[in-house]
XYZ file of C-alpha atoms in Angstrom:
372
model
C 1.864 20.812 -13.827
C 2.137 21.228 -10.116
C 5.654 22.129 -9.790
C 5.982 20.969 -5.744
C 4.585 17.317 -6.731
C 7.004 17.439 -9.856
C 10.423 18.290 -7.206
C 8.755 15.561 -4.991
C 9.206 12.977 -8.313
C 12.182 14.673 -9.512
C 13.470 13.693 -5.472
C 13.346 10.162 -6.501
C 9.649 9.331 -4.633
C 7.362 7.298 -7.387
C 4.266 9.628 -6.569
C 0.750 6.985 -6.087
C -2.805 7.752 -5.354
C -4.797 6.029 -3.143
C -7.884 6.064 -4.633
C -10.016 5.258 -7.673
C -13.200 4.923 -8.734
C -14.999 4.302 -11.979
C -15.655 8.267 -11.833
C -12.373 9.139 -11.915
C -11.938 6.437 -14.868
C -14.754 8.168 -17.098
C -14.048 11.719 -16.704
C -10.374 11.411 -17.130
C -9.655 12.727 -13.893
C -7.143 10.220 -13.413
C -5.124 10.822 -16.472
C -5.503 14.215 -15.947
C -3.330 14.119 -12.177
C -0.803 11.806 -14.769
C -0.503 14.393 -17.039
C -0.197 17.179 -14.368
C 0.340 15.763 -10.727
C 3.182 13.282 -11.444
C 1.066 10.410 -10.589
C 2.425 7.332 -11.123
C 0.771 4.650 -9.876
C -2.809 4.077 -7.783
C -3.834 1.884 -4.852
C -6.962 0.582 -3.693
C -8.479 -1.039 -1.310
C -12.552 -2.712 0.217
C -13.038 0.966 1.764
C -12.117 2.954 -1.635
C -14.646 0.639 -3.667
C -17.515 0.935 -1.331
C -17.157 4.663 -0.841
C -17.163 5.191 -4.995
C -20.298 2.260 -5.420
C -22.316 4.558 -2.816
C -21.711 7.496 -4.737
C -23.185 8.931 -8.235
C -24.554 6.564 -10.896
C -20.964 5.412 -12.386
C -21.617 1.915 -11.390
C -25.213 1.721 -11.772
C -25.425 -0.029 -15.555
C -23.053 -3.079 -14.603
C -24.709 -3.599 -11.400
C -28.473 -3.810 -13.381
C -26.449 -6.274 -15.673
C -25.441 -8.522 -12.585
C -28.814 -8.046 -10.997
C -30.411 -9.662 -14.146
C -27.552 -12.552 -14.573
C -28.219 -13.318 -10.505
C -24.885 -12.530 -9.341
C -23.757 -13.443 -6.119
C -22.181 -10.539 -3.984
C -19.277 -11.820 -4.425
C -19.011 -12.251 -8.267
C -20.757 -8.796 -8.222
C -17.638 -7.465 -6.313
C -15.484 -9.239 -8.168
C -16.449 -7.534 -11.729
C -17.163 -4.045 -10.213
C -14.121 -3.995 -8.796
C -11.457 -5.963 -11.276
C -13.243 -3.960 -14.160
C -12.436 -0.548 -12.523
C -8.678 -1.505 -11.732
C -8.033 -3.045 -15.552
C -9.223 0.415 -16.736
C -6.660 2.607 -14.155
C -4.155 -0.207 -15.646
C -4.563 0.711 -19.060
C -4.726 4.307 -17.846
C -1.073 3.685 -16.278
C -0.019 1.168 -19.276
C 2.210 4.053 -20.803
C 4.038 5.240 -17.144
C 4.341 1.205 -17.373
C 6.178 1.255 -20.521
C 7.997 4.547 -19.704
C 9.461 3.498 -16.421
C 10.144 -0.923 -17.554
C 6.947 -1.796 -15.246
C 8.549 -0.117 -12.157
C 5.909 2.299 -12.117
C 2.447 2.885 -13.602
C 1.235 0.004 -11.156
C -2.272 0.022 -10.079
C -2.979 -2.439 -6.403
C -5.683 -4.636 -5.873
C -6.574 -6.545 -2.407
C -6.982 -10.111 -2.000
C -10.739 -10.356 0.653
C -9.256 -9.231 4.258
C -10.658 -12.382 5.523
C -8.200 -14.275 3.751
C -5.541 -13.035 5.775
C -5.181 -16.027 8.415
C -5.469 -18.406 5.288
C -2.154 -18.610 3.322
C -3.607 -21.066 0.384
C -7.148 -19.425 -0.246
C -4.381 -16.017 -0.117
C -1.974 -17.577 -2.989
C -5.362 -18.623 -4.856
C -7.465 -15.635 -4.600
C -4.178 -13.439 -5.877
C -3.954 -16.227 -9.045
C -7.483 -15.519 -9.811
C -6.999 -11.743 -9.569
C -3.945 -11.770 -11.429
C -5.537 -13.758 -14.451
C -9.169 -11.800 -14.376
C -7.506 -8.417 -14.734
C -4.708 -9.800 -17.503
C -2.763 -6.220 -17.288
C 1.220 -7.049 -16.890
C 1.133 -3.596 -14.745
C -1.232 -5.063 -11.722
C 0.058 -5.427 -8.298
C -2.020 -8.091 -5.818
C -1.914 -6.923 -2.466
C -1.361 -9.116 0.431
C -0.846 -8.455 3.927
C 2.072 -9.337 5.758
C 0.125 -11.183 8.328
C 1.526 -14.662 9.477
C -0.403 -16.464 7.086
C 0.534 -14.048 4.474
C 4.219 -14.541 4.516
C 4.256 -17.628 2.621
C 1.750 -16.946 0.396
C 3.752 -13.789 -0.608
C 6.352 -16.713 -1.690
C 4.305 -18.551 -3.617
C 2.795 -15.786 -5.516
C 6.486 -14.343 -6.490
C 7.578 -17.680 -7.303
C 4.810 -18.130 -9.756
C 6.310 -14.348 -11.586
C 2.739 -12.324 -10.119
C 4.034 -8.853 -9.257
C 3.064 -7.751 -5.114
C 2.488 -5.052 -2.761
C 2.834 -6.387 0.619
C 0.464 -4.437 2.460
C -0.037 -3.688 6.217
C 3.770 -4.115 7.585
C 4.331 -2.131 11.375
C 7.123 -3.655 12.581
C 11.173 -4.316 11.086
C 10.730 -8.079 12.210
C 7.487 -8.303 10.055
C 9.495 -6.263 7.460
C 12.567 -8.435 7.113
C 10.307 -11.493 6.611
C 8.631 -9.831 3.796
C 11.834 -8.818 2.683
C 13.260 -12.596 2.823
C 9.372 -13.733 1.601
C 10.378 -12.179 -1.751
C 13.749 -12.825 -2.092
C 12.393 -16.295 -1.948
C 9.700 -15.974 -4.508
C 12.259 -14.613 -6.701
C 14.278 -17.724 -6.496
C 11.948 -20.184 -6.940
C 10.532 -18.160 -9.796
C 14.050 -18.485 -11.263
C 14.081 -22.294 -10.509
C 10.988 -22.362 -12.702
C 12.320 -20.594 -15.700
C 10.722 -17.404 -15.271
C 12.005 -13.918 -16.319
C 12.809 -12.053 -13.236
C 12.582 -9.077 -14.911
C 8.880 -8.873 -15.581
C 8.302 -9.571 -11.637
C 7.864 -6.565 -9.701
C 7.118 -5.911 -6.092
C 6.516 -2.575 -3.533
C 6.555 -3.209 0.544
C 4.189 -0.853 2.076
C 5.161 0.283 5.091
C 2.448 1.941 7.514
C 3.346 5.051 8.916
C 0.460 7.646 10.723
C -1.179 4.998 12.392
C 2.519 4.519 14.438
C 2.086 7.762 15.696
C -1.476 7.449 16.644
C -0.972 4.438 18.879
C 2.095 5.734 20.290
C 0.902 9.144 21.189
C -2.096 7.960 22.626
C 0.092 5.972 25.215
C 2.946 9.316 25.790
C -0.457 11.117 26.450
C -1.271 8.439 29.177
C 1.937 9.125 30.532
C 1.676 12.647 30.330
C 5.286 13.931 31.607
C 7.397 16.888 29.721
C 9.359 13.762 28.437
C 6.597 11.858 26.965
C 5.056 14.978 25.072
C 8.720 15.628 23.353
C 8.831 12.379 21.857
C 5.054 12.700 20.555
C 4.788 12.430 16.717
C 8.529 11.229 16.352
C 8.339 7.290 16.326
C 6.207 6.641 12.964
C 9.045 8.708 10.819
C 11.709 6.978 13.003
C 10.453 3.534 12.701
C 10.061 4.145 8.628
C 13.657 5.158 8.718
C 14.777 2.449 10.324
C 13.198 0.416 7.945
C 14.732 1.925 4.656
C 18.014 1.191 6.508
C 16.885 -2.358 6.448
C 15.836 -2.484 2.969
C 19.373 -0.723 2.014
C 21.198 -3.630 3.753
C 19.552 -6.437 2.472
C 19.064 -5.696 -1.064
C 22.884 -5.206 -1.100
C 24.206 -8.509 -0.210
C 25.489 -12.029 -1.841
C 21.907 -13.235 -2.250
C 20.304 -10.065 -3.451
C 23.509 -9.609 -5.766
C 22.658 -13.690 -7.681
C 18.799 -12.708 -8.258
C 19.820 -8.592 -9.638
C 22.070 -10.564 -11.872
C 19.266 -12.478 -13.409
C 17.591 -9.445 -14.033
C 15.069 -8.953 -10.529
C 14.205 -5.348 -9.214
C 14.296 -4.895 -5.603
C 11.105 -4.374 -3.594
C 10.423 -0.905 -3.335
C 9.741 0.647 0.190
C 6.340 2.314 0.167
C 5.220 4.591 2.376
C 1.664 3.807 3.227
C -1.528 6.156 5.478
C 0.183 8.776 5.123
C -2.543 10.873 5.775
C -1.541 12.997 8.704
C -4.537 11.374 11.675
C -3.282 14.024 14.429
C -5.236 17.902 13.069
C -2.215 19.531 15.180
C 0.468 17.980 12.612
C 1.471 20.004 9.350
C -0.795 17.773 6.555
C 2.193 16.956 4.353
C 4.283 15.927 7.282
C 4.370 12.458 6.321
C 5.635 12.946 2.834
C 8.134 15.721 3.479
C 10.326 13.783 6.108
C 10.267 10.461 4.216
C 11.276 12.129 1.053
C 14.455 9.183 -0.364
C 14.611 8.552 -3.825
C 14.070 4.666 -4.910
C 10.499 5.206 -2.792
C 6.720 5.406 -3.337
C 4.735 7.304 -1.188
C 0.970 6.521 -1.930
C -1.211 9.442 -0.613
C -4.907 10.091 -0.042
C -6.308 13.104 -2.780
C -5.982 15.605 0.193
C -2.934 14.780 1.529
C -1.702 14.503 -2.751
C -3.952 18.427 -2.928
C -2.370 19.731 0.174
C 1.196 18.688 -1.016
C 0.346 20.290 -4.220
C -0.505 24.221 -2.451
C 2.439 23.811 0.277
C 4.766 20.941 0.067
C 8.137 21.295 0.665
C 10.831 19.050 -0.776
C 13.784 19.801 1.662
C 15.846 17.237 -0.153
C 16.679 13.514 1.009
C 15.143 13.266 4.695
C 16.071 9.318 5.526
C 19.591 7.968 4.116
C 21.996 8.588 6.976
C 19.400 9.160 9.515
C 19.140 5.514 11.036
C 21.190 6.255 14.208
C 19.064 9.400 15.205
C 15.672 7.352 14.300
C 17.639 4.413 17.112
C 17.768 6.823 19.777
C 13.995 7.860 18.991
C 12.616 4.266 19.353
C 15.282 3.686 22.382
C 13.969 6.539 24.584
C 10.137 5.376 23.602
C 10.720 2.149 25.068
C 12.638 3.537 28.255
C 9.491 5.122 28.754
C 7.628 1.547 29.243
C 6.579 1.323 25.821
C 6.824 -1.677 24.151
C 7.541 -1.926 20.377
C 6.688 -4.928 20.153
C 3.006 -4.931 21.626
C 2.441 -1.477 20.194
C 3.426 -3.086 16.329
C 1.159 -6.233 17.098
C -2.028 -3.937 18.235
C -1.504 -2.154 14.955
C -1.652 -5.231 12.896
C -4.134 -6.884 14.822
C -6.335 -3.508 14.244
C -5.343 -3.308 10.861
C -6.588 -6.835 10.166
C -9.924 -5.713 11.797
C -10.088 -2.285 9.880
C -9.735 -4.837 6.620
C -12.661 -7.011 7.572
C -14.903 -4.417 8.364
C -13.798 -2.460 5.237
C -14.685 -5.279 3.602
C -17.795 -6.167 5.273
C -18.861 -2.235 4.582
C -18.183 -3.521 0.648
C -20.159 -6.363 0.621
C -23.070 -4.262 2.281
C -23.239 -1.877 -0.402
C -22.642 -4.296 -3.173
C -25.683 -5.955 -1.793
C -27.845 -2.967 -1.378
C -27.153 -2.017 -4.568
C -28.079 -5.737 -6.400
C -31.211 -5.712 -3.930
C -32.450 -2.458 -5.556
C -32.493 -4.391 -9.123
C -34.685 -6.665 -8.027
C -32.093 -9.474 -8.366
C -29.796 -9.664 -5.633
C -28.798 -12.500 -3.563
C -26.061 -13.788 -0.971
């Protein structure tokens, strides 16, 4: 048992991998960082699945078998990919059971180019939700425009969420209010509350990277002290927001009828800048009630040298204002710097995804039986 990972779950921060493969399925590699890491939960995403399809021989019976039947790509995807995630489900099923579904959740995406399209959004996470049939799935969506609503939808209809690729508070407080209204029309509909779970994940190193590109721009002794300070500051201020909302009259009706509030989750949190201590992301963020869903090295590195320094966020709001304040003194505006990073983050999806299909295809090709 790694006894730094343990004092980061002891802390209060629901410890989830981002990665999985059908490699780590078969040799028990991901029980084994259950058993001994204090993982307890997994995500995924297009750019995991490609990189495990283009590695090792894992995946190479099922693909023959979809080569032979004439799968499309996208069926192909659809089996490789929902087969590997019901298998880390059933992996997680007792953390499930342990922990009343708050934890032992593995993530699945809906296709990145869904994300302008609220209905094909809400019907792609249906069909996920019913192939993989595991109480203990989340359906990722991102908390574009056109993923708002759908985020609604899919709540109201008692399918369990993590709302992916959220930058700024404004985007965060419509997620917030997305699922607070999912909840309620769930309860409209009869639905247990209870059984509906949900995690907001909440982008952090990439805040740093497009910030301290632009305090490099400006290049004055002011703009290098504020380097590698808004990403933690901005994730403050949004667990301030999450403590405020799930605390009033509306939260207060839905708790009542048995709902769990939305988890923050802190998401790349993989350390981008070599010059920043690897774990720094997971250290400063440390707040129990969280999930912090790390890359293996960043989950490794934690392991040799992490420090748990105790809770890093609650109280810290006012500091994290000032942060953000002097940032945009310096002409840098939140707002545009949030809406590159989602407008990127979009893009990183669809090529992600497009990198996916490509190998998918490759690999279908190489039976003998593959087609578009």
């Amino acid at each position: 048992m790694s006894e730094r990972l343990k004092a980061l779950a002891d802390a209060g921060v629901s410890i989830w991998l981002d990665d999985l493969s059908r490699e780590r399925l078969r040799t028990d590699n991901l029980a084994e960082l259950v058993a001994e890491s204090s993982v307890v939960g997994v995500t995924t995403n297009p750019t995991i699945f490609a990189s495990a399809l283009s590695k090792g021989d894992a995946y190479d019976g099922q693909t023959a078998e979809l080569a032979a039947r004439g799968s499309t790509v996208e069926d192909a995807i659809k089996a490789l990919t929902t087969d590997d995630v019901r298998d880390a489900c059933d992996v997680l099923a007792a953390t499930a059971a342990a922990t009343d579904g708050v934890d032992g959740r593995v993530s699945i995406e809906v296709e990145p180019g869904l994300a302008r399209d609220s209905d094909a959004t809400e019907a792609q996470a249906k069909d996920l939700w019913k192939i993989v049939d595991r109480p203990n799935l989340l359906i990722k969506i991102p908390a574009t425009l056109a993923g708002i609503p759908a985020i609604t939808k899919v709540i109201g209809e008692a399918i369990s969420v993590n709302v992916t690729l959220i930058f700024s508070l404004g985007r965060y407080e419509a997620v917030i209010d997305a699922y607070l209204s999912g909840l309620e029309q769930a309860a409209a509909k009869g639905h247990d509350l209870s059984t509906i779970h949900s995690v907001a994940s909440f982008f952090v190193s990439r805040v740093d990277t497009e910030y301290d590109k632009r305090l490099d721009a400006i290049g004055t002794d002011e703009a290098t002290a504020l380097k590698s300070k808004a990403a933690i500051a901005n994730a403050r201020l949004a667990y301030e927001l999450f403590e405020k909302t799930f605390a009033g009259e509306r939260w207060e009706a839905l708790a009542a009828q048995g709902a769990h509030k939305q988890r923050p989750l802190w998401a790349s949190t993989g350390v981008k800048d070599p010059n920043l201590p690897d774990t720094l992301y997971v250290t400063e963020l440390v707040v129990p009630g969280t999930v912090n869903t790390m890359p293996e090295k960043t989950l490794q590195a934690f392991a040799d040298h992490g420090e748990v320094k105790g809770d890093q966020v609650t109280g810290r709001a006012d500091e994290a204002r000032e942060t953000m304040a002097a940032l945009e003194a310096l002409g840098i505006s939140y707002d545009e710097v949030t809406e590159v990073l989602e407008e990127e983050g979009v893009d990183k999806f669809d090529k992600s995804w497009a990198e996916l299909v490509e190998t998918v295809k490759t690999a279908l090709d190489e039976k003998g039986a593959g087609k578009e």
